[in-house]
Amino acid sequence: MKIDTKLVLAGEPSPRILGAVTLPTFQSATFQYRGASGEVLRYGRYNNTPTHDVLHSKLAALENAEAAVVTASGMAAISTTMLALLRSGDHLIAQNCLYGGTLELFSTDLPALGIDVSFVDGNSPHSWHRALRPTTKAIYVEVMTNPLLEVADLKAVVDFARAHGLVAIIDNTFATPVNFRPLDFGFDLSLYSCTKYLNGHSDLVAGAVIGRKELVEAVTTRLKRFGTSLDPHACFLLYRGLKTLALRVRCQNQSALRMATFLAEHPLVRRVYYPGLASHASHARAVELFDGFGGVLSFELNGGEQAAERFLDRLRIAVVAPSLGGVETLVTRPVTTSHRGVPAEERQRLGISDGLIRVSVGIEDVEDLIADFSQALEGAAA
Ligand code: PLP
């Protein structure tokens, strides 16, 4: 089955429950259980209500994976995975440009538990060898960096992990299984903030861990103990949102490319970052690896921070808000949101200017979006 069909059909109960075409929500914390042999003890925190089970099968099918498990948030997926795989004395190699929450977890909480983390440039495989230790257990990257959308040498990550017996982990939130399927590519675990594209409607917070069975089971065991499980109602919403993932992501791929092209040609725009543009540093790699370039782009205006603020004030369709991956176009200045905690010198090193604007393109008509951006740009210049 192609991914579009899997999104609709994979994991669905057979026979259908009372003939219901879509999965009913089992909003029950606990289920009848007598302890007979083979009987499953179902309980909300155990992440195994019937809604969880269907969702897990569907998510695993999307990546041709052995198993999947949903979590209370994207950060729950990341933190529970790291605590399931790493012990005090272990070492992790991680990309140096990560989502802020992940960066803080890796640079603060893991070291406090005796887990060392070395941060490396995702594009310099030779530097990873220098970071390697006898205690290194895993390597962690993101499919595209936020907000400049650079793509690490993902092939080298997988080869490096194989050569040194490491677990290869990727946060695939920005690409989604529609644009990139990490397990087919050789990663062991693919993590998601389902808050973003997988749910796609900006109305829940959730995460997922997809991959090899024994690794997902290790994560599930910790989920039960740490209580980082997903509520059944959120499971149902995620299950419903997932069915339209391919439609949404392909529309967002197309619209983001149109908007990036429009912005790149606009006289008031200094620079555009979108891997679908030939001018982007990761364009060739993105063409090689991905089925689409994603729905996020960033750009800088000629007038810097002040012009950026005037632009945001004038938007009428796009909403000024953090987060991404929903049906609504969301626009934010990373220095005020995702990168607020990153020191100015570090932001400068990463190439994130104060005036940089990040756009998560929604599913509105792209001509309406371009008209909105056009009038806001003219207004910002005036
Ligand atoms: N991973 C990435 C790439 C993100 O952008 C985010 C949140 O913005 C997260 C993980 C964390 O996800 P959540 O907010 O669902 O915990």
Short mmCIF file of C-alpha atoms and ligand atoms in Angstrom, two decimals:
data_model
loop_
_atom_site.label_atom_id
_atom_site.label_comp_id
_atom_site.label_asym_id
_atom_site.label_seq_id
_atom_site.Cartn_x
_atom_site.Cartn_y
_atom_site.Cartn_z
CA MET A 1 0.00 0.00 0.00
CA LYS A 2 1.12 3.56 -0.71
CA ILE A 3 1.38 5.96 2.22
CA ASP A 4 -1.93 7.70 1.32
CA THR A 5 -3.78 4.38 1.63
CA LYS A 6 -1.93 3.41 4.80
CA LEU A 7 -2.93 6.70 6.43
CA VAL A 8 -6.57 5.78 5.92
CA LEU A 9 -6.55 2.00 6.30
CA ALA A 10 -3.50 0.71 8.17
CA GLY A 11 -4.15 -0.62 11.66
CA GLU A 12 -7.93 -0.30 11.42
CA PRO A 13 -9.79 -2.95 13.45
CA SER A 14 -11.04 -5.96 11.54
CA PRO A 15 -13.91 -6.61 11.82
CA ARG A 16 -14.93 -2.97 12.26
CA ILE A 17 -16.28 -2.22 15.73
CA LEU A 18 -20.11 -2.44 15.41
CA GLY A 19 -19.50 -1.62 11.75
CA ALA A 20 -18.19 1.86 12.59
CA VAL A 21 -16.32 3.24 9.58
CA THR A 22 -14.03 5.24 11.82
CA LEU A 23 -12.55 4.15 15.14
CA PRO A 24 -14.73 5.05 18.15
CA THR A 25 -12.87 6.69 21.06
CA PHE A 26 -12.51 4.43 24.07
CA GLN A 27 -12.52 7.13 26.73
CA SER A 28 -12.02 4.66 29.55
CA ALA A 29 -9.11 4.72 32.01
CA THR A 30 -9.41 1.02 32.78
CA PHE A 31 -10.88 -2.14 31.23
CA GLN A 32 -12.41 -5.36 32.60
CA TYR A 33 -9.67 -7.81 33.54
CA ARG A 34 -9.70 -11.11 35.45
CA GLY A 35 -6.04 -12.07 35.03
CA ALA A 36 -6.73 -15.06 32.80
CA SER A 37 -3.74 -16.28 30.82
CA GLY A 38 -3.30 -14.33 27.60
CA GLU A 39 -5.66 -11.58 28.79
CA VAL A 40 -4.26 -8.04 28.28
CA LEU A 41 -4.36 -5.65 31.22
CA ARG A 42 -5.46 -2.43 29.53
CA TYR A 43 -4.99 0.86 31.35
CA GLY A 44 -4.66 4.44 30.14
CA ARG A 45 -1.15 4.99 31.46
CA TYR A 46 -0.04 1.69 29.94
CA ASN A 47 -0.73 3.33 26.55
CA ASN A 48 -2.67 0.26 25.38
CA THR A 49 -6.35 1.19 25.10
CA PRO A 50 -7.91 0.10 21.77
CA THR A 51 -7.38 3.63 20.40
CA HIS A 52 -3.68 3.50 21.28
CA ASP A 53 -3.30 0.10 19.61
CA VAL A 54 -4.81 1.25 16.32
CA LEU A 55 -2.76 4.44 16.33
CA HIS A 56 0.46 2.53 17.02
CA SER A 57 -0.18 0.11 14.13
CA LYS A 58 -0.98 2.97 11.75
CA LEU A 59 2.15 4.94 12.70
CA ALA A 60 4.38 1.87 12.37
CA ALA A 61 2.92 1.13 8.92
CA LEU A 62 3.77 4.64 7.67
CA GLU A 63 7.48 3.94 8.13
CA ASN A 64 7.42 0.18 7.43
CA ALA A 65 8.51 -0.13 11.06
CA GLU A 66 8.21 -3.01 13.50
CA ALA A 67 6.60 -0.88 16.19
CA ALA A 68 5.45 2.58 17.28
CA VAL A 69 4.28 4.23 20.48
CA VAL A 70 2.65 7.59 21.10
CA THR A 71 3.62 9.90 23.94
CA ALA A 72 2.25 12.88 25.85
CA SER A 73 4.28 15.38 23.77
CA GLY A 74 7.21 15.55 21.37
CA MET A 75 9.47 16.27 24.34
CA ALA A 76 8.07 13.19 26.11
CA ALA A 77 9.04 11.13 23.04
CA ILE A 78 12.58 12.55 23.12
CA SER A 79 13.18 12.47 26.89
CA THR A 80 11.63 9.03 27.42
CA THR A 81 13.65 7.60 24.52
CA MET A 82 16.91 9.01 25.86
CA LEU A 83 16.20 7.73 29.37
CA ALA A 84 15.26 4.31 27.99
CA LEU A 85 18.49 3.99 25.98
CA LEU A 86 21.10 5.72 28.14
CA ARG A 87 22.41 5.11 31.68
CA SER A 88 24.75 7.07 33.92
CA GLY A 89 28.24 6.80 32.38
CA ASP A 90 26.92 6.54 28.81
CA HIS A 91 27.74 9.06 26.12
CA LEU A 92 25.62 10.57 23.34
CA ILE A 93 26.71 12.35 20.15
CA ALA A 94 24.18 14.97 19.07
CA GLN A 95 23.89 17.52 16.29
CA ASN A 96 24.75 21.03 17.54
CA CYS A 97 21.71 22.79 16.04
CA LEU A 98 18.64 21.27 17.71
CA TYR A 99 15.15 22.31 18.78
CA GLY A 100 15.56 24.45 21.94
CA GLY A 101 13.80 22.02 24.29
CA THR A 102 15.94 19.13 23.07
CA LEU A 103 19.11 21.22 23.34
CA GLU A 104 18.28 22.10 26.96
CA LEU A 105 17.47 18.46 27.79
CA PHE A 106 20.77 17.31 26.30
CA SER A 107 22.92 20.08 27.74
CA THR A 108 21.34 20.26 31.22
CA ASP A 109 19.24 17.27 32.30
CA LEU A 110 21.18 14.40 30.73
CA PRO A 111 24.56 15.57 32.13
CA ALA A 112 22.90 15.97 35.57
CA LEU A 113 22.10 12.24 35.37
CA GLY A 114 25.69 11.36 34.47
CA ILE A 115 25.04 11.07 30.72
CA ASP A 116 27.63 13.04 28.71
CA VAL A 117 26.66 14.67 25.44
CA SER A 118 29.05 15.86 22.71
CA PHE A 119 27.61 18.30 20.17
CA VAL A 120 28.90 18.00 16.61
CA ASP A 121 28.43 19.67 13.24
CA GLY A 122 25.97 17.51 11.26
CA ASN A 123 27.87 18.27 8.08
CA SER A 124 31.37 17.30 9.27
CA PRO A 125 31.47 13.50 9.69
CA HIS A 126 35.25 13.62 10.36
CA SER A 127 34.56 15.59 13.57
CA TRP A 128 32.22 12.83 14.82
CA HIS A 129 35.16 10.42 15.06
CA ARG A 130 36.90 12.81 17.45
CA ALA A 131 33.77 12.84 19.65
CA LEU A 132 33.48 9.03 19.76
CA ARG A 133 34.18 7.30 23.12
CA PRO A 134 34.04 3.67 24.28
CA THR A 135 30.87 4.67 26.18
CA THR A 136 29.11 6.23 23.17
CA LYS A 137 25.70 4.57 22.73
CA ALA A 138 23.74 6.69 20.26
CA ILE A 139 23.83 9.50 17.70
CA TYR A 140 20.98 12.02 17.48
CA VAL A 141 20.07 14.40 14.63
CA GLU A 142 17.11 16.38 13.29
CA VAL A 143 15.97 15.93 9.70
CA MET A 144 16.22 19.69 9.06
CA THR A 145 17.53 22.38 11.36
CA ASN A 146 15.18 25.00 12.71
CA PRO A 147 14.89 27.75 11.47
CA LEU A 148 17.50 27.66 8.65
CA LEU A 149 16.40 24.26 7.25
CA GLU A 150 19.85 22.81 6.79
CA VAL A 151 20.03 19.06 6.18
CA ALA A 152 22.81 17.14 7.94
CA ASP A 153 24.76 14.39 6.18
CA LEU A 154 22.09 11.81 7.08
CA LYS A 155 23.72 9.03 5.05
CA ALA A 156 26.96 9.53 6.98
CA VAL A 157 24.99 9.46 10.28
CA VAL A 158 23.54 6.04 9.45
CA ASP A 159 26.92 4.68 8.25
CA PHE A 160 28.70 6.04 11.33
CA ALA A 161 26.10 4.47 13.65
CA ARG A 162 26.43 1.09 11.88
CA ALA A 163 30.24 1.19 11.95
CA HIS A 164 30.36 1.92 15.69
CA GLY A 165 27.34 -0.03 16.96
CA LEU A 166 25.37 3.10 17.90
CA VAL A 167 21.61 3.59 17.91
CA ALA A 168 20.82 6.11 15.13
CA ILE A 169 18.00 8.45 16.19
CA ILE A 170 16.37 11.19 14.14
CA ASP A 171 13.71 13.77 14.94
CA ASN A 172 11.70 13.66 11.70
CA THR A 173 9.07 16.22 12.75
CA PHE A 174 9.83 18.71 9.95
CA ALA A 175 9.80 16.17 7.09
CA THR A 176 7.03 13.76 8.21
CA PRO A 177 6.88 10.23 6.73
CA VAL A 178 5.36 11.79 3.58
CA ASN A 179 8.63 13.52 2.68
CA PHE A 180 11.17 11.19 4.33
CA ARG A 181 11.03 7.73 5.90
CA PRO A 182 14.06 7.41 8.21
CA LEU A 183 13.74 3.69 9.00
CA ASP A 184 13.88 2.69 5.33
CA PHE A 185 16.99 4.87 5.16
CA GLY A 186 18.73 3.03 8.03
CA PHE A 187 17.84 4.93 11.20
CA ASP A 188 16.83 2.83 14.22
CA LEU A 189 14.34 5.27 15.73
CA SER A 190 12.33 8.07 14.24
CA LEU A 191 10.84 10.57 16.71
CA TYR A 192 8.05 13.09 16.21
CA SER A 193 6.37 16.01 17.77
CA CYS A 194 2.89 15.01 16.55
CA THR A 195 1.78 18.43 17.80
CA LYS A 196 3.02 19.61 14.40
CA TYR A 197 2.26 18.00 11.02
CA LEU A 198 1.15 14.51 12.11
CA ASN A 199 -1.91 15.89 13.86
CA GLY A 200 -1.85 19.03 11.75
CA HIS A 201 -4.66 21.01 13.35
CA SER A 202 -2.87 22.87 16.18
CA ASP A 203 -5.32 21.40 18.68
CA LEU A 204 -3.29 18.88 20.66
CA VAL A 205 0.16 18.16 22.05
CA ALA A 206 1.55 14.66 21.36
CA GLY A 207 4.63 12.75 20.29
CA ALA A 208 5.61 9.43 18.76
CA VAL A 209 8.54 7.00 18.70
CA ILE A 210 8.70 4.69 15.68
CA GLY A 211 11.28 1.99 15.03
CA ARG A 212 12.78 -1.35 15.98
CA LYS A 213 10.56 -3.47 18.22
CA GLU A 214 12.95 -3.97 21.12
CA LEU A 215 13.79 -0.25 21.25
CA VAL A 216 10.13 0.81 21.13
CA GLU A 217 9.35 -1.74 23.86
CA ALA A 218 12.11 -0.27 26.03
CA VAL A 219 10.56 3.19 25.54
CA THR A 220 7.05 1.85 26.29
CA THR A 221 8.25 0.34 29.58
CA ARG A 222 9.58 3.77 30.65
CA LEU A 223 6.40 5.51 29.46
CA LYS A 224 4.42 3.39 31.90
CA ARG A 225 6.76 4.23 34.75
CA PHE A 226 7.34 7.90 33.96
CA GLY A 227 3.65 8.48 33.11
CA THR A 228 4.48 10.16 29.80
CA SER A 229 1.59 8.36 28.04
CA LEU A 230 -0.96 9.98 25.72
CA ASP A 231 -4.57 10.46 26.80
CA PRO A 232 -7.13 8.41 24.73
CA HIS A 233 -8.99 11.51 23.55
CA ALA A 234 -5.75 13.05 22.25
CA CYS A 235 -5.09 9.66 20.58
CA PHE A 236 -8.40 9.91 18.79
CA LEU A 237 -7.71 13.44 17.60
CA LEU A 238 -4.26 12.42 16.38
CA TYR A 239 -5.73 9.36 14.63
CA ARG A 240 -8.25 11.63 12.88
CA GLY A 241 -5.68 14.27 11.94
CA LEU A 242 -3.27 11.66 10.55
CA LYS A 243 -5.69 10.51 7.84
CA THR A 244 -5.19 13.74 5.87
CA LEU A 245 -1.42 13.98 6.45
CA ALA A 246 -0.38 13.29 2.85
CA LEU A 247 -2.90 15.77 1.42
CA ARG A 248 -1.84 18.48 3.82
CA VAL A 249 1.91 17.95 3.53
CA ARG A 250 1.90 17.84 -0.29
CA CYS A 251 -0.15 21.04 -0.38
CA GLN A 252 2.25 22.65 2.12
CA ASN A 253 5.29 21.47 0.10
CA GLN A 254 3.88 23.17 -3.00
CA SER A 255 2.74 26.35 -1.30
CA ALA A 256 6.02 26.76 0.61
CA LEU A 257 7.98 26.46 -2.64
CA ARG A 258 5.72 29.07 -4.27
CA MET A 259 6.09 31.43 -1.31
CA ALA A 260 9.86 30.92 -1.11
CA THR A 261 10.16 31.73 -4.82
CA PHE A 262 7.95 34.80 -4.42
CA LEU A 263 9.99 36.05 -1.44
CA ALA A 264 13.33 35.36 -3.14
CA GLU A 265 12.29 37.61 -6.03
CA HIS A 266 10.92 40.40 -3.82
CA PRO A 267 13.08 43.57 -3.72
CA LEU A 268 12.47 44.11 0.02
CA VAL A 269 13.66 40.63 0.98
CA ARG A 270 17.36 40.20 1.72
CA ARG A 271 17.55 36.41 1.95
CA VAL A 272 15.32 33.31 1.90
CA TYR A 273 16.11 29.94 3.50
CA TYR A 274 14.18 27.05 1.93
CA PRO A 275 15.77 23.75 0.83
CA GLY A 276 13.57 23.73 -2.28
CA LEU A 277 15.43 26.78 -3.63
CA ALA A 278 18.58 26.09 -5.66
CA SER A 279 20.29 28.86 -3.64
CA HIS A 280 19.94 26.92 -0.35
CA ALA A 281 23.07 25.25 1.05
CA SER A 282 21.25 21.89 1.45
CA HIS A 283 19.33 21.93 -1.84
CA ALA A 284 21.21 19.09 -3.55
CA ARG A 285 20.96 16.87 -0.47
CA ALA A 286 17.25 17.63 -0.01
CA VAL A 287 16.59 16.75 -3.67
CA GLU A 288 18.44 13.46 -3.20
CA LEU A 289 16.79 12.43 0.09
CA PHE A 290 13.31 13.90 0.27
CA ASP A 291 10.05 13.52 -1.64
CA GLY A 292 9.19 17.14 -0.79
CA PHE A 293 10.96 20.10 0.82
CA GLY A 294 8.45 20.68 3.62
CA GLY A 295 6.22 23.53 4.68
CA VAL A 296 8.66 25.68 6.67
CA LEU A 297 10.78 28.53 5.29
CA SER A 298 12.60 31.50 6.81
CA PHE A 299 13.54 34.90 5.44
CA GLU A 300 15.17 38.23 6.31
CA LEU A 301 13.96 41.67 5.29
CA ASN A 302 16.27 44.48 4.19
CA GLY A 303 15.27 46.61 7.18
CA GLY A 304 16.25 43.97 9.79
CA GLU A 305 14.43 43.62 13.12
CA GLN A 306 12.32 46.82 12.86
CA ALA A 307 11.12 45.96 9.35
CA ALA A 308 10.35 42.41 10.54
CA GLU A 309 8.17 43.73 13.37
CA ARG A 310 6.32 46.08 10.98
CA PHE A 311 5.77 43.13 8.62
CA LEU A 312 4.31 40.96 11.40
CA ASP A 313 1.98 43.81 12.48
CA ARG A 314 0.53 44.02 9.00
CA LEU A 315 -0.26 40.35 8.31
CA ARG A 316 -3.99 39.67 7.95
CA ILE A 317 -4.18 35.96 7.05
CA ALA A 318 -1.07 34.47 8.63
CA VAL A 319 -1.15 34.29 12.43
CA VAL A 320 1.86 35.46 14.45
CA ALA A 321 2.46 32.47 16.74
CA PRO A 322 5.11 29.88 17.61
CA SER A 323 4.84 26.20 16.59
CA LEU A 324 4.34 24.85 13.10
CA GLY A 325 2.76 22.14 10.98
CA GLY A 326 -0.90 23.13 11.35
CA VAL A 327 -3.43 24.00 8.66
CA GLU A 328 -3.00 27.68 9.53
CA THR A 329 -0.02 29.69 8.31
CA LEU A 330 1.98 30.62 11.41
CA VAL A 331 4.74 33.22 11.40
CA THR A 332 7.24 33.94 14.14
CA ARG A 333 10.55 35.62 14.84
CA PRO A 334 12.71 32.78 16.25
CA VAL A 335 14.69 35.17 18.51
CA THR A 336 11.44 35.86 20.38
CA THR A 337 10.27 32.23 20.54
CA SER A 338 12.19 29.03 19.71
CA HIS A 339 15.64 30.63 20.12
CA ARG A 340 14.88 33.09 22.92
CA GLY A 341 17.06 31.11 25.33
CA VAL A 342 20.04 30.90 22.96
CA PRO A 343 22.74 33.52 23.77
CA ALA A 344 23.18 36.26 21.13
CA GLU A 345 26.75 35.16 20.17
CA GLU A 346 25.56 31.57 19.70
CA ARG A 347 22.65 32.75 17.53
CA GLN A 348 25.09 34.75 15.48
CA ARG A 349 27.33 31.69 15.08
CA LEU A 350 24.31 29.69 13.91
CA GLY A 351 23.38 32.44 11.43
CA ILE A 352 20.07 33.31 13.12
CA SER A 353 19.69 37.09 12.86
CA ASP A 354 17.35 39.16 15.06
CA GLY A 355 15.24 40.05 12.03
CA LEU A 356 14.81 36.47 10.79
CA ILE A 357 11.17 35.47 10.22
CA ARG A 358 10.09 31.81 10.16
CA VAL A 359 6.96 30.79 8.28
CA SER A 360 5.04 27.54 8.68
CA VAL A 361 2.93 27.54 5.55
CA GLY A 362 -0.65 26.31 6.04
CA ILE A 363 -3.23 25.01 3.59
CA GLU A 364 -4.89 28.33 2.76
CA ASP A 365 -5.01 29.30 -0.93
CA VAL A 366 -1.43 30.17 -1.81
CA GLU A 367 -2.47 33.22 -3.88
CA ASP A 368 -4.25 34.63 -0.81
CA LEU A 369 -1.10 34.03 1.25
CA ILE A 370 1.11 35.71 -1.33
CA ALA A 371 -1.26 38.69 -1.49
CA ASP A 372 -1.16 38.92 2.32
CA PHE A 373 2.64 38.77 2.43
CA SER A 374 2.87 41.23 -0.45
CA GLN A 375 0.77 43.90 1.27
CA ALA A 376 2.57 43.34 4.60
CA LEU A 377 5.97 43.73 2.86
CA GLU A 378 4.87 46.99 1.16
CA GLY A 379 3.53 48.26 4.49
CA ALA A 380 6.71 47.30 6.33
CA ALA A 381 8.84 49.26 3.85
CA ALA A 382 6.66 52.42 4.00
N1 PLP B 1 11.05 18.48 17.89
C1 PLP B 1 10.94 19.56 17.11
C2 PLP B 1 11.71 19.59 15.82
C3 PLP B 1 10.13 20.63 17.48
O1 PLP B 1 10.04 21.70 16.67
C4 PLP B 1 9.43 20.57 18.71
C5 PLP B 1 8.56 21.67 19.17
O2 PLP B 1 8.51 22.74 18.60
C6 PLP B 1 9.58 19.44 19.51
C7 PLP B 1 10.40 18.40 19.07
C8 PLP B 1 8.89 19.30 20.82
O3 PLP B 1 7.55 18.94 20.61
P1 PLP B 1 6.36 19.19 21.63
O4 PLP B 1 6.15 20.68 21.72
O5 PLP B 1 5.22 18.44 21.04
O6 PLP B 1 6.79 18.64 22.95
#
